[in-house]
PDB file of C-alpha atoms and ligand atoms in Angstrom:
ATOM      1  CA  UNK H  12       0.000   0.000   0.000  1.00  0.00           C
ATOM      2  CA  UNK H  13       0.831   3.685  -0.936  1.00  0.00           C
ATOM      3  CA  UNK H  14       3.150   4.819   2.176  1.00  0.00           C
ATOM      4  CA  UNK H  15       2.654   8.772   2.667  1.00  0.00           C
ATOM      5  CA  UNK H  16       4.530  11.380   5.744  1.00  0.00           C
ATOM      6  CA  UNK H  17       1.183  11.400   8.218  1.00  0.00           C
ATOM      7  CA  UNK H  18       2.973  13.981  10.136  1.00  0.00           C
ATOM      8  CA  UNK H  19       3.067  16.376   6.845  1.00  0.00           C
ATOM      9  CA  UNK H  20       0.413  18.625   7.051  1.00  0.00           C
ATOM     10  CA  UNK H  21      -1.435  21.040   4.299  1.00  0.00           C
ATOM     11  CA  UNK H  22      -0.347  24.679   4.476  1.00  0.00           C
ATOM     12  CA  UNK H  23      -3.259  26.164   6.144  1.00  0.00           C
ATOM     13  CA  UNK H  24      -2.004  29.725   4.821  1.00  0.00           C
ATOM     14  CA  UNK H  25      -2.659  28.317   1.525  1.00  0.00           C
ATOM     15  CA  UNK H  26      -6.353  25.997   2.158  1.00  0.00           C
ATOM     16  CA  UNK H  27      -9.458  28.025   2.138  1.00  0.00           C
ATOM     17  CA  UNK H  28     -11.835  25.238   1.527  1.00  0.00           C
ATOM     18  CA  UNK H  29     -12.375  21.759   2.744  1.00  0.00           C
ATOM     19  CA  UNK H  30     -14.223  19.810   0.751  1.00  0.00           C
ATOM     20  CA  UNK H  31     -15.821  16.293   2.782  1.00  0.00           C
ATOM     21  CA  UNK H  32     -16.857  13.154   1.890  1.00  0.00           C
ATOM     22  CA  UNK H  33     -19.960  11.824   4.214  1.00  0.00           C
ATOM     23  CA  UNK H  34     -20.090   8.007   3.676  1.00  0.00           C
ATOM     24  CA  UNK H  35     -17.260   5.705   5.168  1.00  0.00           C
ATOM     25  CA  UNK H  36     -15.164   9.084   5.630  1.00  0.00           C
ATOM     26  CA  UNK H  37     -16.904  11.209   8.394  1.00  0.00           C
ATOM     27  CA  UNK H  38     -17.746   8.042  10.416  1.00  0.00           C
ATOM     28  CA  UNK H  39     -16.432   4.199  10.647  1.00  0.00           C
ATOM     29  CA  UNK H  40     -16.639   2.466   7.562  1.00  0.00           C
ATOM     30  CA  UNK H  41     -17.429  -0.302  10.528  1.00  0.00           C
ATOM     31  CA  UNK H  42     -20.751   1.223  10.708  1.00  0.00           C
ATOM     32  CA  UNK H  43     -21.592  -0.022   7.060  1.00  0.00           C
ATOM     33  CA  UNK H  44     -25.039   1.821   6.261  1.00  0.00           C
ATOM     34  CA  UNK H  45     -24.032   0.700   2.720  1.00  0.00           C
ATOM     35  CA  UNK H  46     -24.787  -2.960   3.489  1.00  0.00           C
ATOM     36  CA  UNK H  47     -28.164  -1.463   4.839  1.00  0.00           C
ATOM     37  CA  UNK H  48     -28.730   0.778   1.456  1.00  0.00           C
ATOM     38  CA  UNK H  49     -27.464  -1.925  -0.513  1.00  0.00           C
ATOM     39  CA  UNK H  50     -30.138  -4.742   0.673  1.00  0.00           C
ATOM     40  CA  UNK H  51     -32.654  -1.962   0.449  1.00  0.00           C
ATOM     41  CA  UNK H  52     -31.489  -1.336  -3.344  1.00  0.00           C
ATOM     42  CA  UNK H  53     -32.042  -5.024  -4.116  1.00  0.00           C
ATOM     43  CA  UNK H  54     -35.540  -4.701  -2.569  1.00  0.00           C
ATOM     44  CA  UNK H  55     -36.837  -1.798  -4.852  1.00  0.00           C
ATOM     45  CA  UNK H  56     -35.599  -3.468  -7.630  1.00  0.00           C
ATOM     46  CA  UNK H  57     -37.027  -6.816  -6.445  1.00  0.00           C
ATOM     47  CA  UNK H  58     -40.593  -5.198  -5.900  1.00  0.00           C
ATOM     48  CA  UNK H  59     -40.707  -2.556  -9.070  1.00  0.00           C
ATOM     49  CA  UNK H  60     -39.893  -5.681 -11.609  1.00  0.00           C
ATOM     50  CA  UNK H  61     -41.659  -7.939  -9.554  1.00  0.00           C
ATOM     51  CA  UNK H  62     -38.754 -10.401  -9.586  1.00  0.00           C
ATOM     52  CA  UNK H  63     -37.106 -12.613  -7.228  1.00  0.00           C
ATOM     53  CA  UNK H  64     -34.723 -10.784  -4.602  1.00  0.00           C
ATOM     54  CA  UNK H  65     -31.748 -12.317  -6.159  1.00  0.00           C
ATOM     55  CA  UNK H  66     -32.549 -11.279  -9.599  1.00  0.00           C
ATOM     56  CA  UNK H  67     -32.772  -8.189  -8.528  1.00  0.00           C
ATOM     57  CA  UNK H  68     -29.134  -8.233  -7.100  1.00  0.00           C
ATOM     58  CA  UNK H  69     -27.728  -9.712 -10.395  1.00  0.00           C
ATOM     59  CA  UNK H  70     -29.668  -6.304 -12.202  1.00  0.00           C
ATOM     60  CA  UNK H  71     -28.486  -4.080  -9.289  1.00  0.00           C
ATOM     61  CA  UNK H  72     -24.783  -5.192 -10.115  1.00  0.00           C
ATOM     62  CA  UNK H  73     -25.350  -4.451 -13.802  1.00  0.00           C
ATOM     63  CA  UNK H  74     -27.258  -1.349 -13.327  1.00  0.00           C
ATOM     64  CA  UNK H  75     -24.118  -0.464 -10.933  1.00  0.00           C
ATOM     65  CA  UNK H  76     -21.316  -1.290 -13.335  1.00  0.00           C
ATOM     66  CA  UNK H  77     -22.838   0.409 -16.640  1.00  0.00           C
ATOM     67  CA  UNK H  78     -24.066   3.211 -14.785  1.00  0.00           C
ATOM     68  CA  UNK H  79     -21.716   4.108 -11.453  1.00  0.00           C
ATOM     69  CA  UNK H  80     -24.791   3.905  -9.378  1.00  0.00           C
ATOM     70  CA  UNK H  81     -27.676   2.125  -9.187  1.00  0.00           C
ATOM     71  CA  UNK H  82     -29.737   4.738  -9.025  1.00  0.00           C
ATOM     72  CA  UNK H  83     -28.489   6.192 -12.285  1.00  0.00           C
ATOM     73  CA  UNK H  84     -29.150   3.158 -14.180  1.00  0.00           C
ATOM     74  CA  UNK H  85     -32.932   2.845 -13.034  1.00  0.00           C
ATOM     75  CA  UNK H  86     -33.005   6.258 -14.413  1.00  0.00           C
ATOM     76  CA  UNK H  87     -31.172   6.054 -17.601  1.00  0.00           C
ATOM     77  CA  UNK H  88     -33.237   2.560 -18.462  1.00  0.00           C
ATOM     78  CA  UNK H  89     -36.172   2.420 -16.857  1.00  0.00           C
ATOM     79  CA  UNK H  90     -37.237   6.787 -16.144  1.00  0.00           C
ATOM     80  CA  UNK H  91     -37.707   5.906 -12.811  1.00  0.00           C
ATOM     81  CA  UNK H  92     -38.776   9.068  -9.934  1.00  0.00           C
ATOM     82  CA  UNK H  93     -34.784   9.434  -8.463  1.00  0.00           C
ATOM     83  CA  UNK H  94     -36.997  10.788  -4.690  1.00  0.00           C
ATOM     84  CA  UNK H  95     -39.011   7.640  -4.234  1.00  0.00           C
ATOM     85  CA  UNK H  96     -36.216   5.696  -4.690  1.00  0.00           C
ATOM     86  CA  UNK H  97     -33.632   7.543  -2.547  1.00  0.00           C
ATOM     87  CA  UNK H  98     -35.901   7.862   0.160  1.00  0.00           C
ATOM     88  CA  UNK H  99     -36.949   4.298   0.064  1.00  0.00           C
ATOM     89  CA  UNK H 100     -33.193   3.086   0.286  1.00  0.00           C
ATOM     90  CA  UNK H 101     -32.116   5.513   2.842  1.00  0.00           C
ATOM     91  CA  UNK H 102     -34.946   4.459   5.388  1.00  0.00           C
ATOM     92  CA  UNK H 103     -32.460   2.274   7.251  1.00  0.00           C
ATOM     93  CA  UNK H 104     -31.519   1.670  10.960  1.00  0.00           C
ATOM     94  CA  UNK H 105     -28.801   4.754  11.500  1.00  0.00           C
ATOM     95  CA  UNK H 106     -28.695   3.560  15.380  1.00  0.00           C
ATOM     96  CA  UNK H 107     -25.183   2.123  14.760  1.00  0.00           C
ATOM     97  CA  UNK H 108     -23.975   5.418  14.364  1.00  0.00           C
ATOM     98  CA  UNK H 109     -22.281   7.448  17.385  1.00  0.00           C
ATOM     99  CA  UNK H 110     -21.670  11.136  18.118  1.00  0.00           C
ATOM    100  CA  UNK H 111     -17.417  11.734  17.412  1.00  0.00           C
ATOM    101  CA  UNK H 112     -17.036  14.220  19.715  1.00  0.00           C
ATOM    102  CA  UNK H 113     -13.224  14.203  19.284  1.00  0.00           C
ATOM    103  CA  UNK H 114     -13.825  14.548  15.017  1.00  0.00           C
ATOM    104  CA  UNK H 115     -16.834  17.484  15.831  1.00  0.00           C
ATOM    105  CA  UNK H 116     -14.030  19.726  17.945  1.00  0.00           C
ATOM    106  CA  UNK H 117     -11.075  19.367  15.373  1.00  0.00           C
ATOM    107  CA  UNK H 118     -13.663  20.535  13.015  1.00  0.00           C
ATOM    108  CA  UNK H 119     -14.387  23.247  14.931  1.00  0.00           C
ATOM    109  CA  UNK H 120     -10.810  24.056  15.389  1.00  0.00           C
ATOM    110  CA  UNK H 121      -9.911  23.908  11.529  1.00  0.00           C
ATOM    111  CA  UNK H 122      -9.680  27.239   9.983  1.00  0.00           C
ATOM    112  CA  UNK H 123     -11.468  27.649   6.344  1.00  0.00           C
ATOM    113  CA  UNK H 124     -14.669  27.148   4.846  1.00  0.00           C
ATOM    114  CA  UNK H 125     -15.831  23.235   5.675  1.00  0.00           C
ATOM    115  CA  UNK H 126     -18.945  21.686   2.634  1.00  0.00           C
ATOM    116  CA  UNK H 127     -20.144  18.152   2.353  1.00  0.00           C
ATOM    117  CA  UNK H 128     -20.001  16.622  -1.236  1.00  0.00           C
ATOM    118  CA  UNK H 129     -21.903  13.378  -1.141  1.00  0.00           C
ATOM    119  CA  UNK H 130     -23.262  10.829  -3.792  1.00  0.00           C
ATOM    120  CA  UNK H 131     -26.137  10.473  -1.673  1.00  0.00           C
ATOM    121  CA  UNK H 132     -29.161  12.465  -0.876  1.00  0.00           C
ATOM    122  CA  UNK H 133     -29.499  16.070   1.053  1.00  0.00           C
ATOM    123  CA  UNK H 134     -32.141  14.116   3.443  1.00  0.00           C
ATOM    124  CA  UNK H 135     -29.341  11.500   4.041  1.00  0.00           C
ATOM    125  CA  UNK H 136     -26.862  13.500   4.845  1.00  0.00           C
ATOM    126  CA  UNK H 137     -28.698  15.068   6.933  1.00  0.00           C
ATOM    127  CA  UNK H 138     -29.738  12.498   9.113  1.00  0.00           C
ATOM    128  CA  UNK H 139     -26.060  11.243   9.088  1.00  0.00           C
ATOM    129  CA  UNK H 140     -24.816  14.366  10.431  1.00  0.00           C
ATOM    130  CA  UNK H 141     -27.802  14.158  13.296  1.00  0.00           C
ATOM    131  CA  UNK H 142     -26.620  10.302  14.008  1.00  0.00           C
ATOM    132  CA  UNK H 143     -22.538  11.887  14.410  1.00  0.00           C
ATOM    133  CA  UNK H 144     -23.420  14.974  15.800  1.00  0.00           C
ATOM    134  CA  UNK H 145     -22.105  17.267  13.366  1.00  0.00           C
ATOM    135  CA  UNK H 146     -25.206  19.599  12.409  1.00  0.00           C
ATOM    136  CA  UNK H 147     -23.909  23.244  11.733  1.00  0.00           C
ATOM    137  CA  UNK H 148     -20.448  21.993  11.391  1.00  0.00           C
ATOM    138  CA  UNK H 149     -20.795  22.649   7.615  1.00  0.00           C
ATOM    139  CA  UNK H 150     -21.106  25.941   5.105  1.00  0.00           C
ATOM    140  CA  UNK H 151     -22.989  23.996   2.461  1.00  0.00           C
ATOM    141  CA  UNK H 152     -24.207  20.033   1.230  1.00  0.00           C
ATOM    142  CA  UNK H 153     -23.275  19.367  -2.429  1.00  0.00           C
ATOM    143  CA  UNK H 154     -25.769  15.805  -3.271  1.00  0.00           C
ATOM    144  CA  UNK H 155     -26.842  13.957  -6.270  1.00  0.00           C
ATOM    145  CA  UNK H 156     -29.337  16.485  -6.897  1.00  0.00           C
ATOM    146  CA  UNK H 157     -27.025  18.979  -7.274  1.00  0.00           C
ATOM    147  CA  UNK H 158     -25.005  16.838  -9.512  1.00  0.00           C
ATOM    148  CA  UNK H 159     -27.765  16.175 -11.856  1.00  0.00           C
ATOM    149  CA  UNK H 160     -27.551  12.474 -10.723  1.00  0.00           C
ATOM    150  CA  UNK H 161     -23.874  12.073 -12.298  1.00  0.00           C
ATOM    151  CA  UNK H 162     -21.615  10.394  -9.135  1.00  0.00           C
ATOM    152  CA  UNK H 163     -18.195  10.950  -8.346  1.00  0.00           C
ATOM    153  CA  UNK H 164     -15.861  10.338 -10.099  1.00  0.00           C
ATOM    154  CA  UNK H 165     -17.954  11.829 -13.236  1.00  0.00           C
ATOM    155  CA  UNK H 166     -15.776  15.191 -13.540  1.00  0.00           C
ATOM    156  CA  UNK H 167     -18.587  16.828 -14.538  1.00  0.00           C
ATOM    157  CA  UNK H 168     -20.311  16.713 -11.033  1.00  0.00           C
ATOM    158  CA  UNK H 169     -16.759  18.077  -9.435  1.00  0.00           C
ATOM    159  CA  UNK H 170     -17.139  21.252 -12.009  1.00  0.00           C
ATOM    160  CA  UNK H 171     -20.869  21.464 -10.668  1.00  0.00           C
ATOM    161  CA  UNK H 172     -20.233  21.086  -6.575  1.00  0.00           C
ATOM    162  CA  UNK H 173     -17.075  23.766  -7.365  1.00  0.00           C
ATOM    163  CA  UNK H 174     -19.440  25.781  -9.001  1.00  0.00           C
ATOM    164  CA  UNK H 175     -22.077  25.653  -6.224  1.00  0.00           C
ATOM    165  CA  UNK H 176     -19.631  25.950  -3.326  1.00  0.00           C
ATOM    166  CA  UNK H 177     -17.796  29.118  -5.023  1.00  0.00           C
ATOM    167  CA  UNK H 178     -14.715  27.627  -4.320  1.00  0.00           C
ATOM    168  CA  UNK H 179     -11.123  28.220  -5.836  1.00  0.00           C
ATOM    169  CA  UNK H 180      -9.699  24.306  -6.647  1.00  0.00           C
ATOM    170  CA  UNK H 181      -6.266  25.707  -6.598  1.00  0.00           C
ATOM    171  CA  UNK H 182      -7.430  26.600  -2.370  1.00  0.00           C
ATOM    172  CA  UNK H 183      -9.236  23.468  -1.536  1.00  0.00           C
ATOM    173  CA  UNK H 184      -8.838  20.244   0.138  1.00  0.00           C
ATOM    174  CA  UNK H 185     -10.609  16.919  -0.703  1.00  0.00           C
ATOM    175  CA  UNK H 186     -11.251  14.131   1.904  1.00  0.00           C
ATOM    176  CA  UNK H 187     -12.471  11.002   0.786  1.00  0.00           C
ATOM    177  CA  UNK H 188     -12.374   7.508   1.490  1.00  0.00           C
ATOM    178  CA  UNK H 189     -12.631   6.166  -2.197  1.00  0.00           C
ATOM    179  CA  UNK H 190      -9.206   6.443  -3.674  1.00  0.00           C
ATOM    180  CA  UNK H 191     -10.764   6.997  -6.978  1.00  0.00           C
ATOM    181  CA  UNK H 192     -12.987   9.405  -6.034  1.00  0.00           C
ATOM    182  CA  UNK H 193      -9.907  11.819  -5.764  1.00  0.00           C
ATOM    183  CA  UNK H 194      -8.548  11.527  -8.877  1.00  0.00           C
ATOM    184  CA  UNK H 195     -10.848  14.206 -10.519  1.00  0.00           C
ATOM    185  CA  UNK H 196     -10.029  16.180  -7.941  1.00  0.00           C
ATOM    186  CA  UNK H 197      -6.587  16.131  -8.075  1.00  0.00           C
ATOM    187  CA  UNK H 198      -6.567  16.629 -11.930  1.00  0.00           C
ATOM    188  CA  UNK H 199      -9.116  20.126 -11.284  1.00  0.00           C
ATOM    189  CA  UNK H 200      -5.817  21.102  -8.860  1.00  0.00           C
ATOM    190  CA  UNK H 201      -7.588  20.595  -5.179  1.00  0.00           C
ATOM    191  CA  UNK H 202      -5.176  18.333  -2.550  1.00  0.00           C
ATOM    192  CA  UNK H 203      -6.100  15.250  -1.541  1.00  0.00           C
ATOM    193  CA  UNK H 204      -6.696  13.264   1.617  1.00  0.00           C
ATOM    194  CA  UNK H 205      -7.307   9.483   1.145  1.00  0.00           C
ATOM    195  CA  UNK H 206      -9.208   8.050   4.118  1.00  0.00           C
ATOM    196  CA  UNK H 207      -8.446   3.945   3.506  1.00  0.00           C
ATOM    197  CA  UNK H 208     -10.270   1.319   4.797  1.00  0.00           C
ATOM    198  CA  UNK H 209      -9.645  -2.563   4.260  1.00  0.00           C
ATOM    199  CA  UNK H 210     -12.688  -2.570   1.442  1.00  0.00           C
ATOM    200  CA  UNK H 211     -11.772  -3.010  -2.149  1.00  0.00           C
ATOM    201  CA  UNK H 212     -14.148  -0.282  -2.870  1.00  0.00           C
ATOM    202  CA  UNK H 213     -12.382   2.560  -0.692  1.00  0.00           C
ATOM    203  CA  UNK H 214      -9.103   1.153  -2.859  1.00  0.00           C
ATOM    204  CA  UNK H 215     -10.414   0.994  -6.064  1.00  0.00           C
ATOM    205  CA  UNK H 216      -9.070   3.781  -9.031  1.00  0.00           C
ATOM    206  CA  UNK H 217      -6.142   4.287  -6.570  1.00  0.00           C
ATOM    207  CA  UNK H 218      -3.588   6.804  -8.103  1.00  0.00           C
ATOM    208  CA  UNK H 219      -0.560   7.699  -6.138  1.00  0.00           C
ATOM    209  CA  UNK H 220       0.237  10.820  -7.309  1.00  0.00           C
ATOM    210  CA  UNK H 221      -3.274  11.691  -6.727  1.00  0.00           C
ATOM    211  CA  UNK H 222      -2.871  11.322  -2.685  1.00  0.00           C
ATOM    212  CA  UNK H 223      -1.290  13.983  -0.952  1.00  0.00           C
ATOM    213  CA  UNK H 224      -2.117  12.699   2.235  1.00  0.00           C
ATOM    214  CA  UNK H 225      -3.403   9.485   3.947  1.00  0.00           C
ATOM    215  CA  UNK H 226      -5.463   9.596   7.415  1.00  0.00           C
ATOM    216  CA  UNK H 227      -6.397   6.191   8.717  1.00  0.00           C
ATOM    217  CA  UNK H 228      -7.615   8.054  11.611  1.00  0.00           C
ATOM    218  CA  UNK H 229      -9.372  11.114  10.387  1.00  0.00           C
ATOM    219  CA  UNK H 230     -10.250  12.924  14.086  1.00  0.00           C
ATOM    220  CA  UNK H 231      -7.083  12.215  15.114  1.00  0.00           C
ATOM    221  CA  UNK H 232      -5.276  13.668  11.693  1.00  0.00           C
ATOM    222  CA  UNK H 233      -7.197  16.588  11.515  1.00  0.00           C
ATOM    223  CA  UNK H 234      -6.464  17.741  14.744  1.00  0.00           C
ATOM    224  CA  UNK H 235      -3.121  17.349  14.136  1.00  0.00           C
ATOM    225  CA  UNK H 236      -3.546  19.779  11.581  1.00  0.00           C
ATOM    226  CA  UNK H 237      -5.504  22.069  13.853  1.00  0.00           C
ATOM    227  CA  UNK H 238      -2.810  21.861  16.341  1.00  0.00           C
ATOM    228  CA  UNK H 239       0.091  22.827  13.845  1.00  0.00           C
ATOM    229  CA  UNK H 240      -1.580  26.515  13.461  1.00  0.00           C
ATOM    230  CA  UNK H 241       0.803  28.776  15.378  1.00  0.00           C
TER     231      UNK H 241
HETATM  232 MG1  LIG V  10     -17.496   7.626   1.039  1.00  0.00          MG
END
């Protein structure tokens, strides 16, 4: 695995913007809501074809790999109404989640403007943030709405949540627990910081020159970087 300095830290002089993940990055991937969304995926597509439940997977998995999500491919093939579906598979048990105080006061303690760019819903993220305890710790929410329903890594949603957010690339910060998810980034000019977990997924489109920082431990990085301001 890609071996980066955790005790470098971005020049804050220089960082006006940082620019979060919400899934897998701002809480435990251990939580795994996805394997929660995912089952509930399999059921929409189970009940709207009127199929068995593991037919549906098998089309989930297609929809998934012609389409980056599912959600776009039920769109793209079949017209389907994106809000009944995303709330339907975001109606899931967020119980599991737990309030990071230590991750909510580095936060608080990192200078710049802080956004949320997420693949998922507004009313998701939301509720997420409730479930952590980090409501009002961000300037703005950038979701698949806003993206027009194109997912990271589609470059064209980046240009859309930099748009939105007002934000200068060349001055922002990415965090993100999907390697490939920072690529785009990178390329538009924004650092990086790769949260990894053991999944294939949070490895997957891995570019090293793409990853200016790794944080196993995000709390505990970013207060790092809080505590190296003078
Ligand atoms: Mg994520």
């Amino acid at each position: 695995m890609l071996k980066k300095n955790n005790f470098k830290t971005p020049d804050l002089e220089k960082i006006k913007y940082w620019v979060f993940d919400l899934d897998n990055t701002l809480y435990s991937h251990h939580a795994d809501l996805f394997t929660q969304v995912d089952h509930k995926m399999g059921l929409f597509i189970q009940e709207m074809f009127g199929i068995s439940y593991a037919d549906a997977k098998i089309k989930q998995k297609q929809f998934f790999r012609k389409h980056g999500t599912t959600l776009r491919g039920l769109m793209t093939e079949h017209a389907i109404e994106p809000f009944d579906y995303l709330e339907f598979v975001h109606n899931i048990d967020f119980s599991v989640l737990r309030v990071d105080e230590m991750l909510n006061d580095a936060l608080d303690a990192l200078p710049g403007k802080k956004f949320i760019y997420t693949n998922a819903s507004n009313a998701y993220a939301e509720i997420v943030l409730s479930h952590i305890g980090l409501v009002g710790r961000f300037d703005d929410i950038f979701d698949i709405h806003d993206a027009d329903f194109l997912p990271k890594p589609d470059i064209r949603s980046y240009h859309k949540m930099i748009e939105k957010f007002a934000i200068n690339p060349e001055t922002s910060i990415m965090v993100e627990d999907i390697a490939g998810n920072l690529n785009p980034a990178a390329e538009l000019g924004m650092e990086t910081v790769w949260v990894p977990t053991d999944t294939d997924l949070s490895q997957s489109g891995q570019i090293d020159k793409n990853i200016d920082y790794i944080a196993s431990d995000l709390s505990g990085w970013l207060k790092n970087v809080a505590d190296s301001i003078d």
